[in-house]
């Protein structure tokens, strides 16, 4: 980077700006929309000049959706809470189950280990709807339909394979001899797993957890089928804005801003771990 | 033979035993290491030496056989319970810790106080010339330094057995020569027992009391460095040990009352006075129709009266000359400690002493005579 001419520097800045604009524009536009009323949003031609209003946010937080024809109650804040519970719960469970499993698959070649690992991955092959319809029947008779436990269980189909396969790769990248050196100094396998393997794979586990969180947060179809109103996450809850009297663009935009905020903040916070993960190469050799 | 510190009894190691392509890495290995002894496992890559070391450490399970340390069977125990220390070929330093911490964490289980640990780390660091990098992180030091840290981590421990896997492979030659002496002194002074795996004969000769030569998973010979050189048990050890390798020729013997003649190929025959061979050897030579005759390059003398050979290469290595010549249908190499000027194409005479000959059975490769006696 130090050897660039001023021209190269300028071209590079322009290119970067274009890329950022391309990716950030939808988010930027939605933020703008969330600060307008439906009338100003639907103006033709669209204009950037408007008086910002926080009415959309206020409506969502208050739980009342006022359109020009009717007023109805929505519980978007409840949806947001559900999203948090479901995503955090399923990622936590997937980490507890998946990280030790990934370690076992990486370190111990036992009979059928590849088959089991592949079966877990194959959960991702089937179209979710194919699985969901029979699952709904089972869940209803088991009493798991419309419960957090049941949903978190189904969310393992998303989170567990992801965490298992990503973290397994990180464990495989750590030289087994680093663990051997610790074990031969008189430590058991569990201490070795906790003190050596886990910290070394830490950035990889953080990356896999973050990815699983985003997938869980954005899931739509599982919750649509298996959850009723009081357990629905934001992805399903957003449907409430499509009302008989029209689509409430302003409120949708505000709801989107509020629902992407947690993942965005999480990603920004986890960024340093992701970068650390890339420099883990020093372990090898 | 179970009174030694380490005893390996009938060890077999088969990888992928249940698969269609099982690989036998170690075959029926018996080895006994006495307390305070330094033993080298010497062989080329894939000879089973590292597998053997890892079975002693407990990172590989034995397929069959027994590993006894101080008479205690350990082959069923976890590495942590075997009381052995090991330096790994790949260094295996723990990246988040500094060099000093990496060395000290091997001492954790010994429950020493901080000043004791510090003193021990400083001592071993001084020995291995790594005092100046103790506060650095493993990622920021060179391969040779990492290797020495790994070695320090193994040697600092008080263990029944110290296993060193290629402990000096990454070091520069000068440093290697210096550290060989220091490490040997350190091990001997503390009465430690060590097994090192190496493919470097010089290292094995310099460090070890006894050397186990391995090839193809089999132990070829387990003996002192002197015996390996003077009394190789078979053709493999004979040609493997020694640099440049032993010259080997197929030969037939003709025993007369006053003379023993060895007929090589292309009509070359060597005559020796009958007194140079012991009577039992002469009896044996009458039985052996065809055998292999080996002679070390250092024992090949060049004289005008010797058997004719034609020089095709002459290499001056700075302190010795290697002269390669065509002799009895094969290549013979002679080592001279002066700068010999025999140009390619020149005809020379080759002279061999009966006391320098090693005779091997042509089918089994087993040695039956060294220097005129019978094994």
XYZ file of C-alpha atoms in Angstrom:
660
model
C 0.000 0.000 0.000
C 2.931 2.320 0.634
C 4.112 2.083 -2.942
C 0.950 3.466 -4.526
C 1.013 6.550 -6.655
C -1.511 9.310 -5.839
C -3.550 8.376 -8.914
C -3.767 4.755 -7.808
C -4.779 5.944 -4.372
C -7.616 8.043 -5.782
C -8.853 5.274 -8.084
C -8.757 2.855 -5.212
C -10.779 5.204 -3.016
C -13.378 5.638 -5.761
C -13.641 1.893 -6.282
C -14.048 1.304 -2.565
C -16.673 4.036 -2.340
C -18.653 2.411 -5.173
C -18.550 -0.971 -3.480
C -19.627 0.493 -0.155
C -22.404 2.464 -1.852
C -23.614 -0.646 -3.661
C -23.830 -2.728 -0.501
C -24.938 -0.012 1.881
C -27.529 1.694 -0.296
C -30.477 -0.595 0.595
C -29.753 -0.149 4.291
C -29.325 3.600 3.843
C -32.582 3.835 1.916
C -34.464 1.834 4.547
C -33.145 4.092 7.287
C -34.437 7.063 5.289
C -37.794 5.341 4.788
C -38.121 4.598 8.462
C -37.994 8.335 9.159
C -40.827 9.214 6.758
C -44.576 8.809 6.653
C -46.230 6.549 4.114
C -47.297 9.617 2.124
C -43.801 11.014 1.649
C -42.426 7.545 0.873
C -44.941 6.966 -1.917
C -44.376 10.413 -3.500
C -43.684 10.351 -7.187
C -41.045 11.238 -8.164
C -39.217 10.249 -4.938
C -37.402 13.048 -3.186
C -34.735 13.192 -0.540
C -36.309 16.280 1.000
C -38.600 15.482 3.925
C -39.138 16.321 7.535
C -37.851 13.388 9.591
C -40.354 11.846 11.920
C -39.966 9.216 14.622
C -43.654 8.298 14.492
C -42.894 4.897 12.923
C -40.522 3.936 15.724
C -42.938 5.253 18.321
C -45.760 3.189 16.826
C -43.702 0.018 16.853
C -42.464 0.481 20.380
C -45.966 1.381 21.586
C -47.380 -1.588 19.711
C -50.068 0.351 17.850
C -50.219 0.491 14.106
C -52.170 3.535 12.927
C -53.098 3.772 9.304
C -55.432 6.324 7.742
C -58.340 3.863 7.899
C -57.935 1.863 11.055
C -55.820 1.346 14.114
C -54.612 -2.123 15.083
C -52.265 -3.515 17.679
C -49.023 -5.238 16.743
C -46.512 -6.794 19.064
C -43.336 -6.221 17.181
C -41.337 -5.769 20.370
C -42.520 -9.227 21.402
C -41.327 -10.566 18.034
C -37.950 -8.940 18.584
C -37.676 -10.571 22.005
C -38.641 -13.929 20.463
C -35.930 -13.540 17.848
C -33.372 -12.876 20.566
C -34.501 -15.861 22.654
C -34.628 -18.239 19.689
C -31.320 -17.172 18.130
C -29.311 -16.936 21.328
C -30.841 -20.163 22.640
C -30.218 -22.177 19.519
C -26.665 -20.890 18.997
C -25.836 -21.590 22.642
C -27.212 -25.120 22.398
C -25.472 -25.706 19.073
C -22.144 -24.540 20.571
C -22.509 -26.769 23.612
C -23.289 -29.779 21.430
C -21.338 -28.931 18.299
C -17.926 -27.826 19.604
C -17.125 -31.046 21.533
C -18.525 -33.051 18.626
C -16.360 -31.114 16.167
C -13.340 -31.828 18.372
C -14.153 -35.516 18.424
C -14.554 -35.633 14.657
C -11.305 -33.726 14.137
C -9.158 -35.739 16.542
C -10.535 -39.248 16.650
C -11.141 -41.330 13.604
C -13.601 -43.902 14.841
C -15.726 -46.324 12.902
C -18.432 -44.430 11.085
C -17.200 -40.996 12.174
C -17.245 -39.636 8.631
C -20.726 -41.048 8.083
C -22.086 -39.368 11.182
C -20.470 -36.055 10.276
C -21.873 -36.285 6.775
C -25.347 -37.156 8.022
C -25.297 -34.035 10.173
C -24.331 -31.962 7.158
C -27.013 -33.600 5.048
C -29.664 -31.933 7.232
C -28.875 -28.891 5.163
C -29.581 -30.640 1.869
C -33.307 -31.217 2.298
C -35.645 -28.307 1.509
C -36.942 -27.149 4.908
C -40.572 -27.381 3.860
C -40.182 -31.072 3.115
C -39.112 -31.660 6.690
C -41.550 -29.229 8.239
C -44.905 -30.724 7.353
C -44.321 -34.116 9.005
C -42.480 -32.381 11.808
C -45.546 -30.221 12.533
C -47.633 -33.315 13.119
C -45.044 -34.827 15.456
C -44.562 -31.558 17.326
C -48.296 -31.180 17.863
C -48.666 -34.644 19.336
C -45.518 -34.181 21.457
C -46.682 -30.802 22.697
C -43.611 -29.090 21.248
C -45.419 -26.979 18.693
C -45.399 -23.311 19.575
C -42.823 -23.668 22.371
C -39.365 -22.109 22.584
C -37.872 -25.544 23.301
C -39.419 -27.031 20.184
C -38.310 -24.148 17.995
C -34.787 -24.104 19.372
C -34.648 -27.826 18.699
C -35.679 -27.355 15.082
C -33.245 -24.449 14.744
C -30.456 -26.972 15.410
C -31.002 -28.070 11.827
C -29.595 -24.694 10.856
C -26.996 -24.097 13.552
C -25.526 -27.480 14.448
C -24.165 -28.555 11.018
C -22.753 -25.088 10.458
C -20.905 -24.970 13.770
C -19.824 -28.595 13.566
C -18.232 -28.309 10.144
C -16.621 -24.899 10.547
C -15.192 -25.596 14.010
C -14.010 -29.048 12.957
C -11.840 -27.409 10.303
C -10.318 -25.102 12.901
C -9.541 -27.995 15.237
C -7.959 -29.921 12.375
C -5.690 -26.961 11.653
C -4.183 -27.112 15.139
C -1.242 -29.520 15.206
C -2.210 -32.469 17.420
C 1.317 -32.391 18.805
C 0.558 -29.124 20.620
C -2.062 -31.054 22.543
C 0.264 -34.042 22.855
C 2.919 -31.832 24.400
C 0.402 -30.701 27.005
C -0.898 -34.200 27.657
C 2.526 -35.739 28.100
C 3.281 -33.124 30.740
C 0.695 -34.873 32.895
C -2.661 -33.396 31.867
C -5.798 -35.350 30.991
C -7.676 -35.072 27.720
C -10.409 -32.835 29.109
C -7.921 -30.347 30.540
C -6.175 -30.392 27.163
C -9.439 -29.732 25.352
C -10.322 -26.866 27.682
C -6.894 -25.254 28.077
C -5.305 -25.826 24.662
C -7.798 -26.780 21.964
C -10.647 -24.417 22.910
C -8.540 -21.226 23.196
C -6.684 -21.994 19.964
C -9.916 -22.603 18.068
C -11.578 -19.634 19.814
C -11.667 -17.281 16.800
C -13.067 -20.073 14.647
C -15.735 -20.846 17.223
C -16.647 -17.143 17.387
C -16.915 -16.955 13.599
C -19.056 -20.086 13.397
C -21.260 -18.867 16.247
C -21.790 -15.523 14.571
C -22.674 -17.137 11.276
C -25.082 -19.520 12.971
C -26.639 -16.577 14.806
C -27.256 -14.701 11.546
C -28.786 -17.779 9.914
C -31.001 -18.421 12.924
C -32.026 -14.764 13.129
C -32.980 -14.635 9.458
C -34.898 -17.891 9.482
C -38.464 -17.500 8.314
C -40.049 -20.747 7.315
C -39.538 -22.834 10.495
C -41.075 -20.183 12.690
C -43.859 -19.442 10.198
C -45.085 -23.020 10.344
C -44.262 -24.046 13.903
C -44.937 -20.890 15.924
C -48.119 -18.955 16.535
C -48.274 -15.216 17.137
C -46.792 -15.115 20.640
C -43.639 -17.069 19.723
C -42.965 -15.571 16.292
C -39.626 -13.894 15.543
C -39.311 -10.612 13.627
C -39.020 -12.295 10.259
C -42.536 -13.672 10.571
C -43.834 -10.768 12.623
C -43.068 -8.340 9.783
C -45.953 -9.883 7.860
C -48.313 -7.990 10.168
C -47.427 -4.785 8.371
C -49.141 -6.014 5.244
C -52.591 -4.886 6.267
C -55.947 -4.836 4.576
C -55.587 -1.092 4.126
C -52.185 -1.320 2.409
C -48.573 -1.923 3.202
C -47.175 0.248 5.967
C -43.794 1.018 4.411
C -42.663 3.431 7.093
C -43.310 1.005 9.899
C -41.780 -1.889 7.975
C -38.650 0.163 7.438
C -38.461 1.057 11.112
C -39.029 -2.585 12.044
C -36.259 -3.685 9.675
C -33.839 -1.161 11.124
C -34.620 -2.410 14.617
C -34.309 -6.046 13.631
C -31.010 -5.799 11.793
C -29.455 -3.709 14.539
C -28.662 -6.647 16.901
C -26.946 -8.741 14.222
C -25.082 -5.724 12.917
C -23.815 -4.828 16.383
C -22.861 -8.436 17.058
C -20.963 -8.645 13.785
C -19.097 -5.402 14.497
C -18.149 -6.621 17.958
C -17.069 -10.068 16.701
C -14.998 -8.567 13.888
C -11.789 -8.507 15.904
C -12.155 -12.228 16.646
C -12.741 -12.928 12.976
C -9.558 -11.072 12.104
C -7.688 -13.004 14.799
C -8.994 -16.163 13.205
C -7.254 -15.285 9.981
C -3.894 -14.820 11.679
C -4.105 -18.184 13.431
C -1.722 -19.591 10.815
C 1.153 -19.099 13.261
C 0.020 -22.247 15.075
C 0.951 -24.545 12.241
C 4.376 -26.061 11.873
C 15.771 -58.635 29.716
C 13.043 -56.947 31.741
C 15.424 -55.318 34.198
C 16.019 -52.304 31.944
C 14.310 -48.949 32.268
C 12.384 -49.441 29.062
C 11.497 -52.778 27.549
C 9.676 -53.249 24.275
C 8.423 -56.789 23.825
C 7.161 -58.080 20.502
C 5.810 -54.702 19.394
C 3.762 -54.635 16.215
C 2.135 -51.569 14.764
C -0.323 -51.899 11.922
C -2.071 -48.782 10.639
C -5.538 -49.079 9.090
C -5.706 -52.627 10.376
C -9.337 -53.118 9.465
C -9.125 -51.461 6.068
C -8.246 -53.030 2.774
C -4.740 -51.533 2.835
C -3.224 -52.174 6.237
C 0.289 -50.812 6.695
C 2.676 -52.609 8.994
C 4.902 -49.873 10.359
C 6.708 -51.852 13.061
C 7.237 -55.616 13.090
C 8.001 -57.711 16.151
C 10.256 -55.160 17.786
C 12.179 -56.106 20.925
C 14.305 -53.441 22.534
C 15.780 -52.947 25.963
C 17.061 -49.604 27.243
C 19.047 -49.460 30.466
C 18.670 -46.642 32.971
C 20.942 -43.704 32.153
C 21.440 -44.842 28.594
C 21.009 -42.753 25.442
C 19.611 -44.792 22.599
C 19.122 -43.606 19.034
C 16.505 -45.014 16.690
C 18.196 -44.582 13.346
C 16.709 -45.175 9.928
C 15.413 -43.560 6.787
C 11.896 -42.100 6.540
C 9.148 -44.643 6.948
C 11.335 -47.170 8.755
C 9.070 -47.180 11.812
C 11.274 -45.186 14.167
C 8.799 -42.365 14.813
C 5.924 -44.844 15.180
C 7.987 -46.637 17.809
C 8.639 -43.403 19.680
C 4.966 -42.441 19.596
C 3.973 -45.852 20.927
C 6.372 -45.392 23.827
C 4.883 -41.949 24.471
C 1.338 -43.245 24.171
C 0.121 -41.223 21.173
C -0.200 -44.368 19.108
C -1.633 -47.593 20.447
C 0.410 -50.765 20.035
C -1.307 -53.295 17.766
C 0.290 -56.054 19.824
C 3.181 -56.366 22.233
C 4.154 -54.766 25.505
C 5.790 -51.508 26.567
C 7.310 -51.637 30.029
C 8.803 -48.648 31.815
C 10.630 -49.593 35.014
C 8.967 -52.983 34.727
C 5.494 -51.421 34.717
C 3.337 -52.176 31.670
C 2.327 -48.782 30.260
C 0.975 -49.621 26.810
C -2.582 -49.326 28.121
C -2.003 -46.016 29.907
C -2.636 -42.452 28.772
C 0.469 -40.404 27.887
C -0.059 -38.330 31.037
C 0.332 -41.425 33.227
C 3.539 -42.755 31.701
C 5.918 -40.198 33.215
C 7.770 -39.569 29.967
C 8.847 -36.252 28.424
C 8.970 -35.629 24.709
C 10.365 -33.093 22.260
C 8.307 -33.053 19.084
C 9.677 -32.844 15.597
C 7.142 -30.141 14.731
C 8.093 -28.165 17.908
C 4.430 -27.898 18.974
C 4.861 -24.747 21.004
C 1.764 -23.169 22.450
C 1.370 -19.895 20.506
C -0.314 -17.656 23.102
C 2.459 -18.259 25.658
C 5.936 -16.753 25.654
C 8.985 -18.959 25.192
C 9.665 -18.956 28.949
C 6.062 -19.878 29.720
C 6.149 -22.631 27.122
C 9.166 -24.158 28.836
C 7.711 -23.637 32.312
C 4.360 -25.230 31.606
C 6.086 -28.585 31.347
C 6.987 -28.132 35.030
C 3.432 -27.410 36.211
C 2.819 -30.917 37.479
C 6.001 -30.885 39.550
C 4.662 -28.228 41.951
C 7.748 -26.075 42.241
C 7.704 -22.519 43.503
C 8.221 -19.587 41.170
C 11.878 -18.921 41.886
C 12.753 -22.588 41.358
C 10.913 -22.647 38.039
C 12.633 -19.451 36.972
C 16.056 -20.827 37.855
C 15.430 -24.070 35.995
C 14.160 -22.274 32.901
C 17.164 -19.940 32.964
C 19.555 -22.872 33.276
C 18.150 -24.845 30.364
C 17.809 -21.693 28.247
C 21.473 -20.946 28.816
C 22.405 -24.503 27.843
C 20.487 -24.305 24.583
C 21.447 -20.705 23.748
C 17.924 -19.308 23.948
C 18.300 -17.008 26.962
C 17.806 -13.926 24.803
C 14.445 -14.984 23.400
C 12.690 -16.101 26.591
C 10.162 -13.270 26.498
C 9.397 -13.591 22.780
C 6.378 -15.415 21.428
C 6.864 -18.675 19.495
C 5.516 -17.129 16.299
C 8.262 -14.512 16.200
C 11.303 -16.788 16.447
C 13.037 -18.928 13.831
C 12.506 -22.640 13.240
C 15.830 -23.507 14.820
C 14.971 -21.468 17.915
C 11.533 -23.070 18.143
C 13.175 -26.466 17.987
C 15.477 -25.591 20.848
C 12.532 -24.328 22.916
C 10.756 -27.608 22.274
C 13.895 -29.474 23.307
C 14.191 -27.342 26.452
C 10.593 -28.111 27.332
C 11.348 -31.827 27.201
C 14.735 -31.797 28.936
C 13.631 -29.589 31.825
C 11.256 -32.238 33.096
C 12.025 -34.870 35.644
C 10.711 -37.935 33.835
C 11.602 -41.604 33.701
C 12.263 -41.359 30.005
C 12.984 -38.495 27.604
C 11.875 -38.978 24.019
C 13.441 -36.699 21.428
C 12.015 -36.778 17.913
C 14.593 -35.408 15.430
C 15.786 -32.981 18.127
C 18.290 -31.091 15.991
C 16.987 -31.388 12.453
C 16.438 -27.655 12.008
C 19.664 -26.371 13.521
C 22.604 -24.922 11.657
C 25.580 -27.296 11.457
C 27.846 -25.295 13.801
C 25.166 -24.974 16.451
C 24.255 -28.623 16.044
C 27.827 -29.684 16.777
C 27.990 -27.420 19.839
C 24.629 -28.502 21.240
C 25.247 -32.209 20.679
C 28.045 -32.085 23.210
C 26.122 -29.964 25.683
C 22.956 -32.036 25.493
C 24.853 -35.271 25.950
C 26.654 -33.824 28.954
C 23.347 -32.562 30.399
C 21.649 -35.933 30.004
C 24.592 -37.891 31.399
C 25.189 -35.523 34.302
C 21.594 -35.859 35.470
C 21.451 -39.583 34.799
C 18.485 -39.177 32.447
C 17.472 -41.916 30.057
C 16.800 -40.721 26.532
C 15.640 -42.143 23.241
C 16.182 -40.032 20.174
C 14.837 -40.568 16.727
C 17.075 -39.414 13.903
C 18.027 -40.127 10.328
C 21.410 -38.479 10.832
C 24.180 -41.017 11.569
C 26.532 -38.359 12.862
C 23.989 -37.286 15.426
C 23.290 -40.875 16.452
C 26.999 -41.680 16.728
C 27.774 -38.548 18.698
C 24.911 -38.765 21.172
C 23.961 -42.371 21.607
C 25.439 -45.172 23.688
C 23.594 -47.656 21.542
C 21.929 -47.315 18.179
C 18.914 -49.268 16.972
C 19.044 -49.368 13.183
C 15.587 -49.828 11.691
C 14.427 -50.507 8.160
C 11.030 -51.509 6.824
C 9.618 -51.784 10.327
C 12.237 -54.306 11.405
C 15.065 -53.788 13.856
C 18.189 -54.543 11.824
C 20.791 -54.209 14.534
C 20.957 -52.814 18.049
C 24.506 -52.141 19.061
C 27.126 -49.590 20.023
C 28.261 -47.131 17.321
C 31.666 -48.888 17.214
C 30.161 -52.304 16.598
C 27.777 -50.983 13.978
C 30.763 -49.758 12.056
C 33.162 -52.660 12.645
C 30.766 -55.573 12.926
C 27.602 -54.855 10.942
C 25.138 -57.700 11.496
C 23.892 -57.723 7.949
C 24.286 -56.189 4.529
C 21.683 -53.498 5.290
C 23.467 -52.105 8.356
C 26.788 -52.529 6.597
C 25.770 -50.325 3.703
C 23.536 -47.973 5.717
C 26.090 -47.028 8.343
C 29.156 -45.177 7.160
C 29.689 -42.343 4.737
C 30.411 -42.898 1.872
C 28.691 -46.309 1.967
C 30.486 -49.641 2.017
C 31.632 -51.078 -1.329
C 29.961 -54.421 -1.977
C 30.937 -57.090 -4.524
C 29.563 -60.559 -5.230
C 32.403 -63.026 -4.650
C 33.384 -66.705 -4.707
C 36.214 -68.210 -2.686
C 38.960 -70.615 -3.619
C 40.758 -71.983 -0.580
C 44.230 -73.526 -0.996
C 46.787 -74.496 1.639
C 48.824 -71.344 1.457
C 46.475 -68.967 -0.304
C 42.847 -67.820 -0.232
C 41.568 -66.375 -3.479
C 38.396 -64.327 -3.723
C 37.061 -64.247 -7.285
C 35.023 -61.153 -8.087
C 33.254 -60.449 -11.370
C 34.960 -59.645 -14.691
C 37.874 -61.937 -13.890
C 39.179 -59.892 -10.985
C 40.516 -62.009 -8.177
C 42.132 -61.050 -4.906
C 44.734 -63.234 -3.255
C 45.342 -63.280 0.452
C 47.860 -65.315 2.479
C 46.040 -68.235 4.100
C 47.066 -66.978 7.545
C 44.887 -63.890 7.147
C 41.742 -65.998 7.494
C 41.016 -68.033 10.595
C 40.670 -71.821 10.117
C 36.906 -71.796 10.888
C 36.401 -69.108 8.257
C 38.289 -71.145 5.705
C 35.977 -74.092 6.477
C 33.016 -71.778 6.115
C 34.272 -70.407 2.787
C 34.407 -73.959 1.442
C 30.661 -74.173 2.137
C 29.611 -70.745 0.879
C 29.558 -70.943 -2.894
C 28.547 -67.369 -3.527
C 28.609 -64.524 -1.015
C 28.893 -60.739 -0.791
C 32.171 -59.070 0.067
C 32.044 -55.605 1.639
C 34.865 -53.165 2.262
C 34.614 -49.663 3.660
C 35.891 -46.846 1.409
C 38.345 -45.783 4.105
C 39.997 -49.217 3.866
C 40.397 -49.216 0.084
C 44.057 -48.506 -0.671
C 45.358 -47.339 -3.996
C 48.740 -48.752 -5.073
C 50.514 -49.500 -8.303
C 50.725 -53.209 -7.570
C 47.014 -53.705 -6.818
C 44.213 -55.017 -8.984
C 43.484 -52.780 -11.987
C 40.703 -50.193 -11.806
C 39.839 -47.154 -13.868
C 39.097 -43.826 -12.138
C 35.936 -42.063 -13.280
C 35.433 -39.423 -10.590
C 37.567 -37.549 -8.120
C 35.991 -35.291 -5.514
C 37.932 -33.121 -3.089
C 35.683 -32.372 -0.088
C 38.016 -29.931 1.636
C 39.488 -32.464 4.036
C 39.366 -35.729 2.105
C 39.321 -37.066 -1.424
C 36.715 -39.481 -2.711
C 37.981 -41.441 -5.664
C 35.431 -43.496 -7.567
C 36.734 -46.168 -9.926
C 35.419 -48.972 -12.086
C 36.436 -52.237 -10.415
C 35.262 -55.828 -10.974
C 32.223 -54.654 -12.932
C 31.113 -52.297 -10.166
C 32.016 -48.986 -8.629
C 34.566 -48.865 -5.861
C 35.041 -45.742 -3.764
C 38.245 -44.995 -1.938
C 38.635 -42.276 0.664
C 42.014 -40.591 1.043
C 42.783 -37.986 3.665
C 45.142 -36.105 1.406
C 44.478 -34.441 -1.868
C 44.994 -37.313 -4.321
C 45.360 -36.387 -7.971
C 43.957 -39.306 -9.886
C 42.235 -37.915 -12.954
C 39.241 -39.593 -14.568
C 40.448 -42.185 -17.088
C 43.590 -42.961 -15.130
C 44.358 -46.603 -14.349
C 45.077 -47.339 -10.716
C 45.648 -50.413 -8.600
C 43.260 -51.387 -5.777
C 44.605 -53.146 -2.714
C 42.493 -54.605 0.072
C 43.486 -56.101 3.441
C 41.833 -59.273 4.639
C 41.326 -57.618 8.035
C 39.063 -55.010 6.422
C 36.704 -57.433 4.700
C 33.113 -58.050 5.744
C 31.484 -61.144 4.284
C 27.724 -61.513 4.022
C 25.496 -64.431 3.118
C 24.236 -63.751 -0.386
C 20.609 -64.799 0.280
C 19.889 -63.592 3.793
C 22.407 -60.768 3.884
C 23.540 -61.898 7.353
C 27.195 -61.247 8.095
C 29.373 -64.318 8.681
C 32.796 -62.780 8.835
C 34.469 -59.543 9.860
C 38.197 -59.052 9.302
C 39.044 -62.711 8.803
C 37.202 -64.195 11.785
C 33.861 -65.978 11.880
C 30.729 -64.572 13.500
